[in-house]
Amino acid sequence: MQTIIVVGNGMVGYKFCEKFVAQADSTRFKLVVFGEEPRVAYDRVHLSEFFEDGDAERLSLAPKSWYTENSIELFTNERVSEINRATKTITTTKDRTMIYDRLVLATGSVPFVPPIRGVEKQGVFVYRTIEDLEETSAYADTVKGGKAAILGGGLLGLEAAKAVMDMGLEPHVVEFAPKLMPRQLDSRSSKVLQGKLESMGINIHLSKATNQILGNEKITGMEFGEDDTLAVDMLVISAGIRPRDELGKSAGLEMGTRGGIVVNNKMETSDPNILAIGEVALYNQMIYGLVAPGYEMAQVAVDQILGKEETKMASEIDMSTKLKLIGVDVASFGTPFMPADKGHSIIFENKTESLYKRINVSHDGKKLLGGILVGEANDYNMLLQMYQNEMPLPEHPEALIIGSRGEGDASFGNAMDLPDTAVVCSCEAVSKGAICCSVLEDGNENLKAVAKATKAATGCGGCKPMVEDLITESLKTLGKTVKVQICEHFAYSRQELFDIVKLRGVQDYNALLDLVGTGHGCEVCKPAVAAIFASIYNETANKQNTIQDTNDRYLANIQRNGTYSVVPRVAGGEITPKQLMAMGRIAQKYDLYTKITGGQRIDMFGAKLHELPLIWEELIKEGFETGQAYGKSLRTVKSCVGSTWCRYGMDESVSFAVEIENRYKGIRSPHKFKGGVSGCIRECAEARGKDFGFIAVEGGWNVYVGGNGGANPKHAILLAEKVDKATAIKYVDRFIMFYIKTALPLQRTAPWLEKLEGGITYLQNVIINDSLGIVEALDTEMQALVDSYQCEWKEAVETPEIRERYTHFVNSEEPDDNIEFVSLRAQKMPKEWV
């Protein structure tokens, strides 16, 4: 029996073992594993989740018993210190010597610690292992409420920033490059990401070269240059990795110029009896820091040892990746940076929504070459598959990122349109066909079961949405109902959770978590549950502010320089001269930038946090109230002047719009929604581009629903025609309530209606013909929301404990003096990032 020794029990070392014992002919080998850490292999990709409950076992890839059950001899907390190639033996730090037939080096990497003066001081940590996190967390407890710097603005650095936030410290990301995530993002997408992170309270410092760590025995700050310092209480270094290659070097194996053990496409080192996989292996003169290439290397090594020599590493490694960094989707695939001589770039950017989408296509417009997505990456998996499988592009490639030009047509098909050979999970090399067969032939009906059977979505998790889509579509072909749970902390759909909250009278997030949830919640379920409370009880965002989205927490949209916008409600766009002058006086007093929006409102930008209650107080005295421009709720009801002034007007659209906006103001929903009222079919209010719209015609009003503008514009669909005003309002009441009850979190009315089985015909039967017998309940619930409205600004101004939240610093009432503006056409704007 041959002995295979694996040095390293990280994710790639474990994956080698898992793939090895899965082979039928592996029983003729003895497998021995040495791990330097005191615990079994665990998931480093999701290391930040350790802060949810401090449960290291939850991150384990397999318990110790798994190794025993698979006849693997495991040694933890024991480092291999020497390789003797002549005698084919290894020696450990515990003076253990063992003979091998084949040796697999999976020693991974270590954090790169730059040679900075003072880096050895107390309060300086790296971000790599659970032990690192435990030590960092313990130190953070001694400087609660202080500042922590993260050295490095790459993938790991931003994950570390999330960890620092979870520790209760103020995070400051310090990056040497002039942009965040320099390997994955271009300058424009990096700025969008920076703005989003800053809006969440993460401070970004770019183009900073750290000269020394300040302080005596422990860190007190960082010095970048003369008179350029940053006072911090703790530093987490996440400035890249270095391969853990000292064993290979001491054994005389061929090494890369800058480190790493050189391997060929069989994962063999310069000694054919020694293989190297993962972040220690230098393949094609490159170290690959993603889990997917490491897993592929593990499979190649397994097959080579078992004699399947036809299995080899691909000549080019796909570095596509999708991550959710601190609640922000970030993805890149293929060639993210496209030189003009290689192809064209199509770019969509929406700064108000912190969205950036870029796709790179061939000069002939027929092939997708790569792209970048920031802020919203729902289409990443389909775009990746189009790139990998060289699928044909639509006639207008821009439709891939801004939506189809057709009436409700998808810009590309769903996951079932992919060839069965398409690799959906690159970490585990699982194809679309294998996933569908797992459902259709093996009876696995949920993600957990399919993942267990195929290993799909068990690596980085980027393929999870597509795997879920394939499971859903496969189940539909079997005629089975599909349930989508809200997140891992609640095993219920949003609709089910809505019913639980209502029927059991739950009014507190933690109480709901204790009742039907697990863990501590996340950035997905907290805002979703907050929206449910608001939709049922009309609870304001002030009551449970810690579960709100960032903007809702402060009842204002945070802008890219850390200031806020103030948007009072101007119902129907109608405003008196007196109110206009009052708004102008207040804007002038606080030096605010003003702009009339497409929603017929006046936005006032540049308010500092401590100024918000002061501005609201003055606006309230002038008869204004919050416009909920920050919330997932009604934004505006746009109107033309209608028959009041226009000679073409069929009815009085302004009065109707004012009535409607005041009726639905403050109502929270799965996503923001807007309305429009046009006085005739000339459609000056663009009512068919809204979530609901009314158009005056001969004989009454036509009612439209399910439209929207934004990144994926959709025309609304006719719900009813030539009805009187009271009936039109009644139908939209029911439409909104039915949407609130049944939509997914953050699902707009257009995609909700598209996915509603039976579409507009079913909707008409429900809310007009009462096919479900629920219209009376919908009417009652809508009226309850209308009757219980309260202005959140007024509540914040008049409630001392809420008003106290509006300070820049937790330990001082001083304003933030670092905010800078420059002039812009007699007004001001935030100073550009350098």
PDB file of N, CA, C and O in Angstrom, residues 283-284 286 288-294 296 313-322 332-336 369-371 380-381 383-385 387-389 423-427 460:
ATOM      1  N   TYR A 283       1.856  28.349 -10.930  1.00  0.00           N
ATOM      2  CA  TYR A 283       1.478  27.764 -12.216  1.00  0.00           C
ATOM      3  C   TYR A 283       1.377  28.886 -13.244  1.00  0.00           C
ATOM      4  O   TYR A 283       0.728  29.910 -12.989  1.00  0.00           O
ATOM      5  N   ASN A 284       2.009  28.711 -14.387  1.00  0.00           N
ATOM      6  CA  ASN A 284       2.034  29.769 -15.408  1.00  0.00           C
ATOM      7  C   ASN A 284       2.593  31.074 -14.839  1.00  0.00           C
ATOM      8  O   ASN A 284       2.115  32.158 -15.152  1.00  0.00           O
ATOM      9  N   MET A 286       2.224  32.314 -11.936  1.00  0.00           N
ATOM     10  CA  MET A 286       1.230  33.072 -11.177  1.00  0.00           C
ATOM     11  C   MET A 286       0.729  32.259  -9.985  1.00  0.00           C
ATOM     12  O   MET A 286       0.565  31.041 -10.063  1.00  0.00           O
ATOM     13  N   TYR A 288      -2.506  31.776  -7.657  1.00  0.00           N
ATOM     14  CA  TYR A 288      -3.945  32.020  -7.769  1.00  0.00           C
ATOM     15  C   TYR A 288      -4.571  32.028  -6.375  1.00  0.00           C
ATOM     16  O   TYR A 288      -4.572  31.024  -5.677  1.00  0.00           O
ATOM     17  N   GLY A 289      -5.109  33.195  -5.994  1.00  0.00           N
ATOM     18  CA  GLY A 289      -5.629  33.366  -4.640  1.00  0.00           C
ATOM     19  C   GLY A 289      -7.102  33.052  -4.477  1.00  0.00           C
ATOM     20  O   GLY A 289      -7.672  33.333  -3.429  1.00  0.00           O
ATOM     21  N   LEU A 290      -7.749  32.489  -5.499  1.00  0.00           N
ATOM     22  CA  LEU A 290      -9.165  32.131  -5.409  1.00  0.00           C
ATOM     23  C   LEU A 290      -9.315  30.647  -5.120  1.00  0.00           C
ATOM     24  O   LEU A 290      -8.446  29.840  -5.448  1.00  0.00           O
ATOM     25  N   VAL A 291     -10.455  30.287  -4.544  1.00  0.00           N
ATOM     26  CA  VAL A 291     -10.653  28.903  -4.139  1.00  0.00           C
ATOM     27  C   VAL A 291     -10.874  27.985  -5.344  1.00  0.00           C
ATOM     28  O   VAL A 291     -10.445  26.830  -5.336  1.00  0.00           O
ATOM     29  N   ALA A 292     -11.519  28.475  -6.404  1.00  0.00           N
ATOM     30  CA  ALA A 292     -11.843  27.614  -7.547  1.00  0.00           C
ATOM     31  C   ALA A 292     -10.597  27.022  -8.213  1.00  0.00           C
ATOM     32  O   ALA A 292     -10.547  25.806  -8.446  1.00  0.00           O
ATOM     33  N   PRO A 293      -9.562  27.821  -8.541  1.00  0.00           N
ATOM     34  CA  PRO A 293      -8.356  27.214  -9.120  1.00  0.00           C
ATOM     35  C   PRO A 293      -7.693  26.209  -8.173  1.00  0.00           C
ATOM     36  O   PRO A 293      -7.162  25.194  -8.624  1.00  0.00           O
ATOM     37  N   GLY A 294      -7.744  26.482  -6.865  1.00  0.00           N
ATOM     38  CA  GLY A 294      -7.170  25.553  -5.894  1.00  0.00           C
ATOM     39  C   GLY A 294      -7.877  24.217  -5.909  1.00  0.00           C
ATOM     40  O   GLY A 294      -7.250  23.153  -5.842  1.00  0.00           O
ATOM     41  N   GLU A 296      -9.510  22.985  -8.461  1.00  0.00           N
ATOM     42  CA  GLU A 296      -9.193  22.326  -9.731  1.00  0.00           C
ATOM     43  C   GLU A 296      -7.819  21.665  -9.648  1.00  0.00           C
ATOM     44  O   GLU A 296      -7.615  20.547 -10.145  1.00  0.00           O
ATOM     45  N   MET A 313      -4.277  20.639 -15.814  1.00  0.00           N
ATOM     46  CA  MET A 313      -4.770  21.996 -15.613  1.00  0.00           C
ATOM     47  C   MET A 313      -4.927  22.692 -16.959  1.00  0.00           C
ATOM     48  O   MET A 313      -4.128  22.487 -17.874  1.00  0.00           O
ATOM     49  N   ALA A 314      -5.955  23.502 -17.066  1.00  0.00           N
ATOM     50  CA  ALA A 314      -6.152  24.292 -18.278  1.00  0.00           C
ATOM     51  C   ALA A 314      -4.994  25.273 -18.435  1.00  0.00           C
ATOM     52  O   ALA A 314      -4.371  25.693 -17.450  1.00  0.00           O
ATOM     53  N   SER A 315      -4.733  25.651 -19.679  1.00  0.00           N
ATOM     54  CA  SER A 315      -3.614  26.573 -19.915  1.00  0.00           C
ATOM     55  C   SER A 315      -3.925  27.974 -19.394  1.00  0.00           C
ATOM     56  O   SER A 315      -3.026  28.717 -19.016  1.00  0.00           O
ATOM     57  N   GLU A 316      -5.221  28.344 -19.356  1.00  0.00           N
ATOM     58  CA  GLU A 316      -5.632  29.632 -18.816  1.00  0.00           C
ATOM     59  C   GLU A 316      -6.612  29.410 -17.673  1.00  0.00           C
ATOM     60  O   GLU A 316      -7.541  28.608 -17.785  1.00  0.00           O
ATOM     61  N   ILE A 317      -6.436  30.119 -16.583  1.00  0.00           N
ATOM     62  CA  ILE A 317      -7.280  29.962 -15.399  1.00  0.00           C
ATOM     63  C   ILE A 317      -8.287  31.108 -15.341  1.00  0.00           C
ATOM     64  O   ILE A 317      -7.908  32.286 -15.427  1.00  0.00           O
ATOM     65  N   ASP A 318      -9.557  30.771 -15.198  1.00  0.00           N
ATOM     66  CA  ASP A 318     -10.605  31.786 -15.111  1.00  0.00           C
ATOM     67  C   ASP A 318     -10.587  32.417 -13.716  1.00  0.00           C
ATOM     68  O   ASP A 318     -10.751  31.725 -12.708  1.00  0.00           O
ATOM     69  N   MET A 319     -10.402  33.726 -13.662  1.00  0.00           N
ATOM     70  CA  MET A 319     -10.336  34.435 -12.390  1.00  0.00           C
ATOM     71  C   MET A 319     -11.631  35.185 -12.086  1.00  0.00           C
ATOM     72  O   MET A 319     -11.658  36.107 -11.278  1.00  0.00           O
ATOM     73  N   SER A 320     -12.726  34.802 -12.756  1.00  0.00           N
ATOM     74  CA  SER A 320     -14.013  35.445 -12.498  1.00  0.00           C
ATOM     75  C   SER A 320     -14.428  35.207 -11.054  1.00  0.00           C
ATOM     76  O   SER A 320     -14.201  34.127 -10.498  1.00  0.00           O
ATOM     77  N   THR A 321     -15.041  36.222 -10.457  1.00  0.00           N
ATOM     78  CA  THR A 321     -15.458  36.073  -9.067  1.00  0.00           C
ATOM     79  C   THR A 321     -16.609  36.995  -8.744  1.00  0.00           C
ATOM     80  O   THR A 321     -16.745  38.069  -9.331  1.00  0.00           O
ATOM     81  N   LYS A 322     -17.462  36.553  -7.837  1.00  0.00           N
ATOM     82  CA  LYS A 322     -18.561  37.381  -7.349  1.00  0.00           C
ATOM     83  C   LYS A 322     -18.571  37.289  -5.835  1.00  0.00           C
ATOM     84  O   LYS A 322     -18.546  36.207  -5.271  1.00  0.00           O
ATOM     85  N   SER A 332     -16.591  40.437 -11.142  1.00  0.00           N
ATOM     86  CA  SER A 332     -15.868  40.667 -12.390  1.00  0.00           C
ATOM     87  C   SER A 332     -15.686  39.320 -13.068  1.00  0.00           C
ATOM     88  O   SER A 332     -15.596  38.286 -12.401  1.00  0.00           O
ATOM     89  N   PHE A 333     -15.653  39.317 -14.392  1.00  0.00           N
ATOM     90  CA  PHE A 333     -15.503  38.058 -15.112  1.00  0.00           C
ATOM     91  C   PHE A 333     -14.756  38.302 -16.412  1.00  0.00           C
ATOM     92  O   PHE A 333     -14.726  39.426 -16.939  1.00  0.00           O
ATOM     93  N   GLY A 334     -14.172  37.220 -16.934  1.00  0.00           N
ATOM     94  CA  GLY A 334     -13.446  37.327 -18.196  1.00  0.00           C
ATOM     95  C   GLY A 334     -12.353  38.361 -18.132  1.00  0.00           C
ATOM     96  O   GLY A 334     -11.579  38.430 -17.182  1.00  0.00           O
ATOM     97  N   THR A 335     -12.296  39.208 -19.135  1.00  0.00           N
ATOM     98  CA  THR A 335     -11.341  40.321 -19.184  1.00  0.00           C
ATOM     99  C   THR A 335     -12.043  41.575 -18.698  1.00  0.00           C
ATOM    100  O   THR A 335     -12.812  42.184 -19.450  1.00  0.00           O
ATOM    101  N   PRO A 336     -11.836  41.973 -17.433  1.00  0.00           N
ATOM    102  CA  PRO A 336     -12.565  43.133 -16.910  1.00  0.00           C
ATOM    103  C   PRO A 336     -12.089  44.456 -17.500  1.00  0.00           C
ATOM    104  O   PRO A 336     -12.860  45.386 -17.647  1.00  0.00           O
ATOM    105  N   LEU A 369     -16.696  39.332 -23.820  1.00  0.00           N
ATOM    106  CA  LEU A 369     -15.299  39.104 -23.441  1.00  0.00           C
ATOM    107  C   LEU A 369     -15.035  39.275 -21.948  1.00  0.00           C
ATOM    108  O   LEU A 369     -14.010  38.825 -21.452  1.00  0.00           O
ATOM    109  N   GLY A 370     -15.945  39.939 -21.238  1.00  0.00           N
ATOM    110  CA  GLY A 370     -15.737  40.141 -19.802  1.00  0.00           C
ATOM    111  C   GLY A 370     -16.585  41.287 -19.302  1.00  0.00           C
ATOM    112  O   GLY A 370     -17.375  41.880 -20.046  1.00  0.00           O
ATOM    113  N   GLY A 371     -16.419  41.607 -18.019  1.00  0.00           N
ATOM    114  CA  GLY A 371     -17.193  42.716 -17.472  1.00  0.00           C
ATOM    115  C   GLY A 371     -16.988  42.917 -15.989  1.00  0.00           C
ATOM    116  O   GLY A 371     -16.290  42.145 -15.318  1.00  0.00           O
ATOM    117  N   TYR A 380     -24.882  38.221 -12.930  1.00  0.00           N
ATOM    118  CA  TYR A 380     -23.493  37.772 -13.052  1.00  0.00           C
ATOM    119  C   TYR A 380     -23.384  36.358 -13.591  1.00  0.00           C
ATOM    120  O   TYR A 380     -22.609  36.081 -14.522  1.00  0.00           O
ATOM    121  N   ASN A 381     -24.146  35.442 -13.030  1.00  0.00           N
ATOM    122  CA  ASN A 381     -24.000  34.043 -13.423  1.00  0.00           C
ATOM    123  C   ASN A 381     -24.363  33.817 -14.892  1.00  0.00           C
ATOM    124  O   ASN A 381     -23.691  33.059 -15.600  1.00  0.00           O
ATOM    125  N   LEU A 383     -24.226  36.129 -17.278  1.00  0.00           N
ATOM    126  CA  LEU A 383     -23.178  36.778 -18.064  1.00  0.00           C
ATOM    127  C   LEU A 383     -21.920  35.910 -18.108  1.00  0.00           C
ATOM    128  O   LEU A 383     -21.278  35.774 -19.158  1.00  0.00           O
ATOM    129  N   LEU A 384     -21.583  35.323 -16.969  1.00  0.00           N
ATOM    130  CA  LEU A 384     -20.412  34.443 -16.911  1.00  0.00           C
ATOM    131  C   LEU A 384     -20.588  33.250 -17.844  1.00  0.00           C
ATOM    132  O   LEU A 384     -19.658  32.852 -18.560  1.00  0.00           O
ATOM    133  N   GLN A 385     -21.793  32.664 -17.842  1.00  0.00           N
ATOM    134  CA  GLN A 385     -22.040  31.521 -18.715  1.00  0.00           C
ATOM    135  C   GLN A 385     -21.994  31.920 -20.189  1.00  0.00           C
ATOM    136  O   GLN A 385     -21.495  31.161 -21.038  1.00  0.00           O
ATOM    137  N   TYR A 387     -20.168  34.226 -21.400  1.00  0.00           N
ATOM    138  CA  TYR A 387     -18.743  34.398 -21.699  1.00  0.00           C
ATOM    139  C   TYR A 387     -18.044  33.041 -21.838  1.00  0.00           C
ATOM    140  O   TYR A 387     -17.338  32.788 -22.821  1.00  0.00           O
ATOM    141  N   GLN A 388     -18.260  32.153 -20.879  1.00  0.00           N
ATOM    142  CA  GLN A 388     -17.549  30.872 -20.876  1.00  0.00           C
ATOM    143  C   GLN A 388     -17.965  29.967 -22.026  1.00  0.00           C
ATOM    144  O   GLN A 388     -17.146  29.219 -22.579  1.00  0.00           O
ATOM    145  N   ASN A 389     -19.259  30.012 -22.391  1.00  0.00           N
ATOM    146  CA  ASN A 389     -19.768  29.124 -23.434  1.00  0.00           C
ATOM    147  C   ASN A 389     -19.869  29.803 -24.805  1.00  0.00           C
ATOM    148  O   ASN A 389     -20.416  29.232 -25.746  1.00  0.00           O
ATOM    149  N   VAL A 423     -20.426  24.719 -17.094  1.00  0.00           N
ATOM    150  CA  VAL A 423     -19.976  24.586 -15.707  1.00  0.00           C
ATOM    151  C   VAL A 423     -20.574  25.730 -14.888  1.00  0.00           C
ATOM    152  O   VAL A 423     -20.203  26.888 -15.053  1.00  0.00           O
ATOM    153  N   VAL A 424     -21.521  25.382 -14.027  1.00  0.00           N
ATOM    154  CA  VAL A 424     -22.209  26.388 -13.217  1.00  0.00           C
ATOM    155  C   VAL A 424     -21.415  26.704 -11.961  1.00  0.00           C
ATOM    156  O   VAL A 424     -21.256  27.852 -11.584  1.00  0.00           O
ATOM    157  N   CYS A 425     -20.911  25.677 -11.297  1.00  0.00           N
ATOM    158  CA  CYS A 425     -20.091  25.857 -10.087  1.00  0.00           C
ATOM    159  C   CYS A 425     -18.640  25.604 -10.455  1.00  0.00           C
ATOM    160  O   CYS A 425     -18.230  24.453 -10.605  1.00  0.00           O
ATOM    161  N   SER A 426     -17.876  26.673 -10.635  1.00  0.00           N
ATOM    162  CA  SER A 426     -16.479  26.510 -11.036  1.00  0.00           C
ATOM    163  C   SER A 426     -15.616  25.970  -9.905  1.00  0.00           C
ATOM    164  O   SER A 426     -14.623  25.297 -10.153  1.00  0.00           O
ATOM    165  N   CYS A 427     -15.997  26.246  -8.654  1.00  0.00           N
ATOM    166  CA  CYS A 427     -15.212  25.730  -7.520  1.00  0.00           C
ATOM    167  C   CYS A 427     -15.172  24.209  -7.523  1.00  0.00           C
ATOM    168  O   CYS A 427     -14.137  23.598  -7.262  1.00  0.00           O
ATOM    169  N   CYS A 460     -17.120  29.158  -2.988  1.00  0.00           N
ATOM    170  CA  CYS A 460     -17.223  30.598  -2.719  1.00  0.00           C
ATOM    171  C   CYS A 460     -18.671  31.056  -2.603  1.00  0.00           C
ATOM    172  O   CYS A 460     -18.951  32.098  -2.029  1.00  0.00           O
TER     173      CYS A 460
END
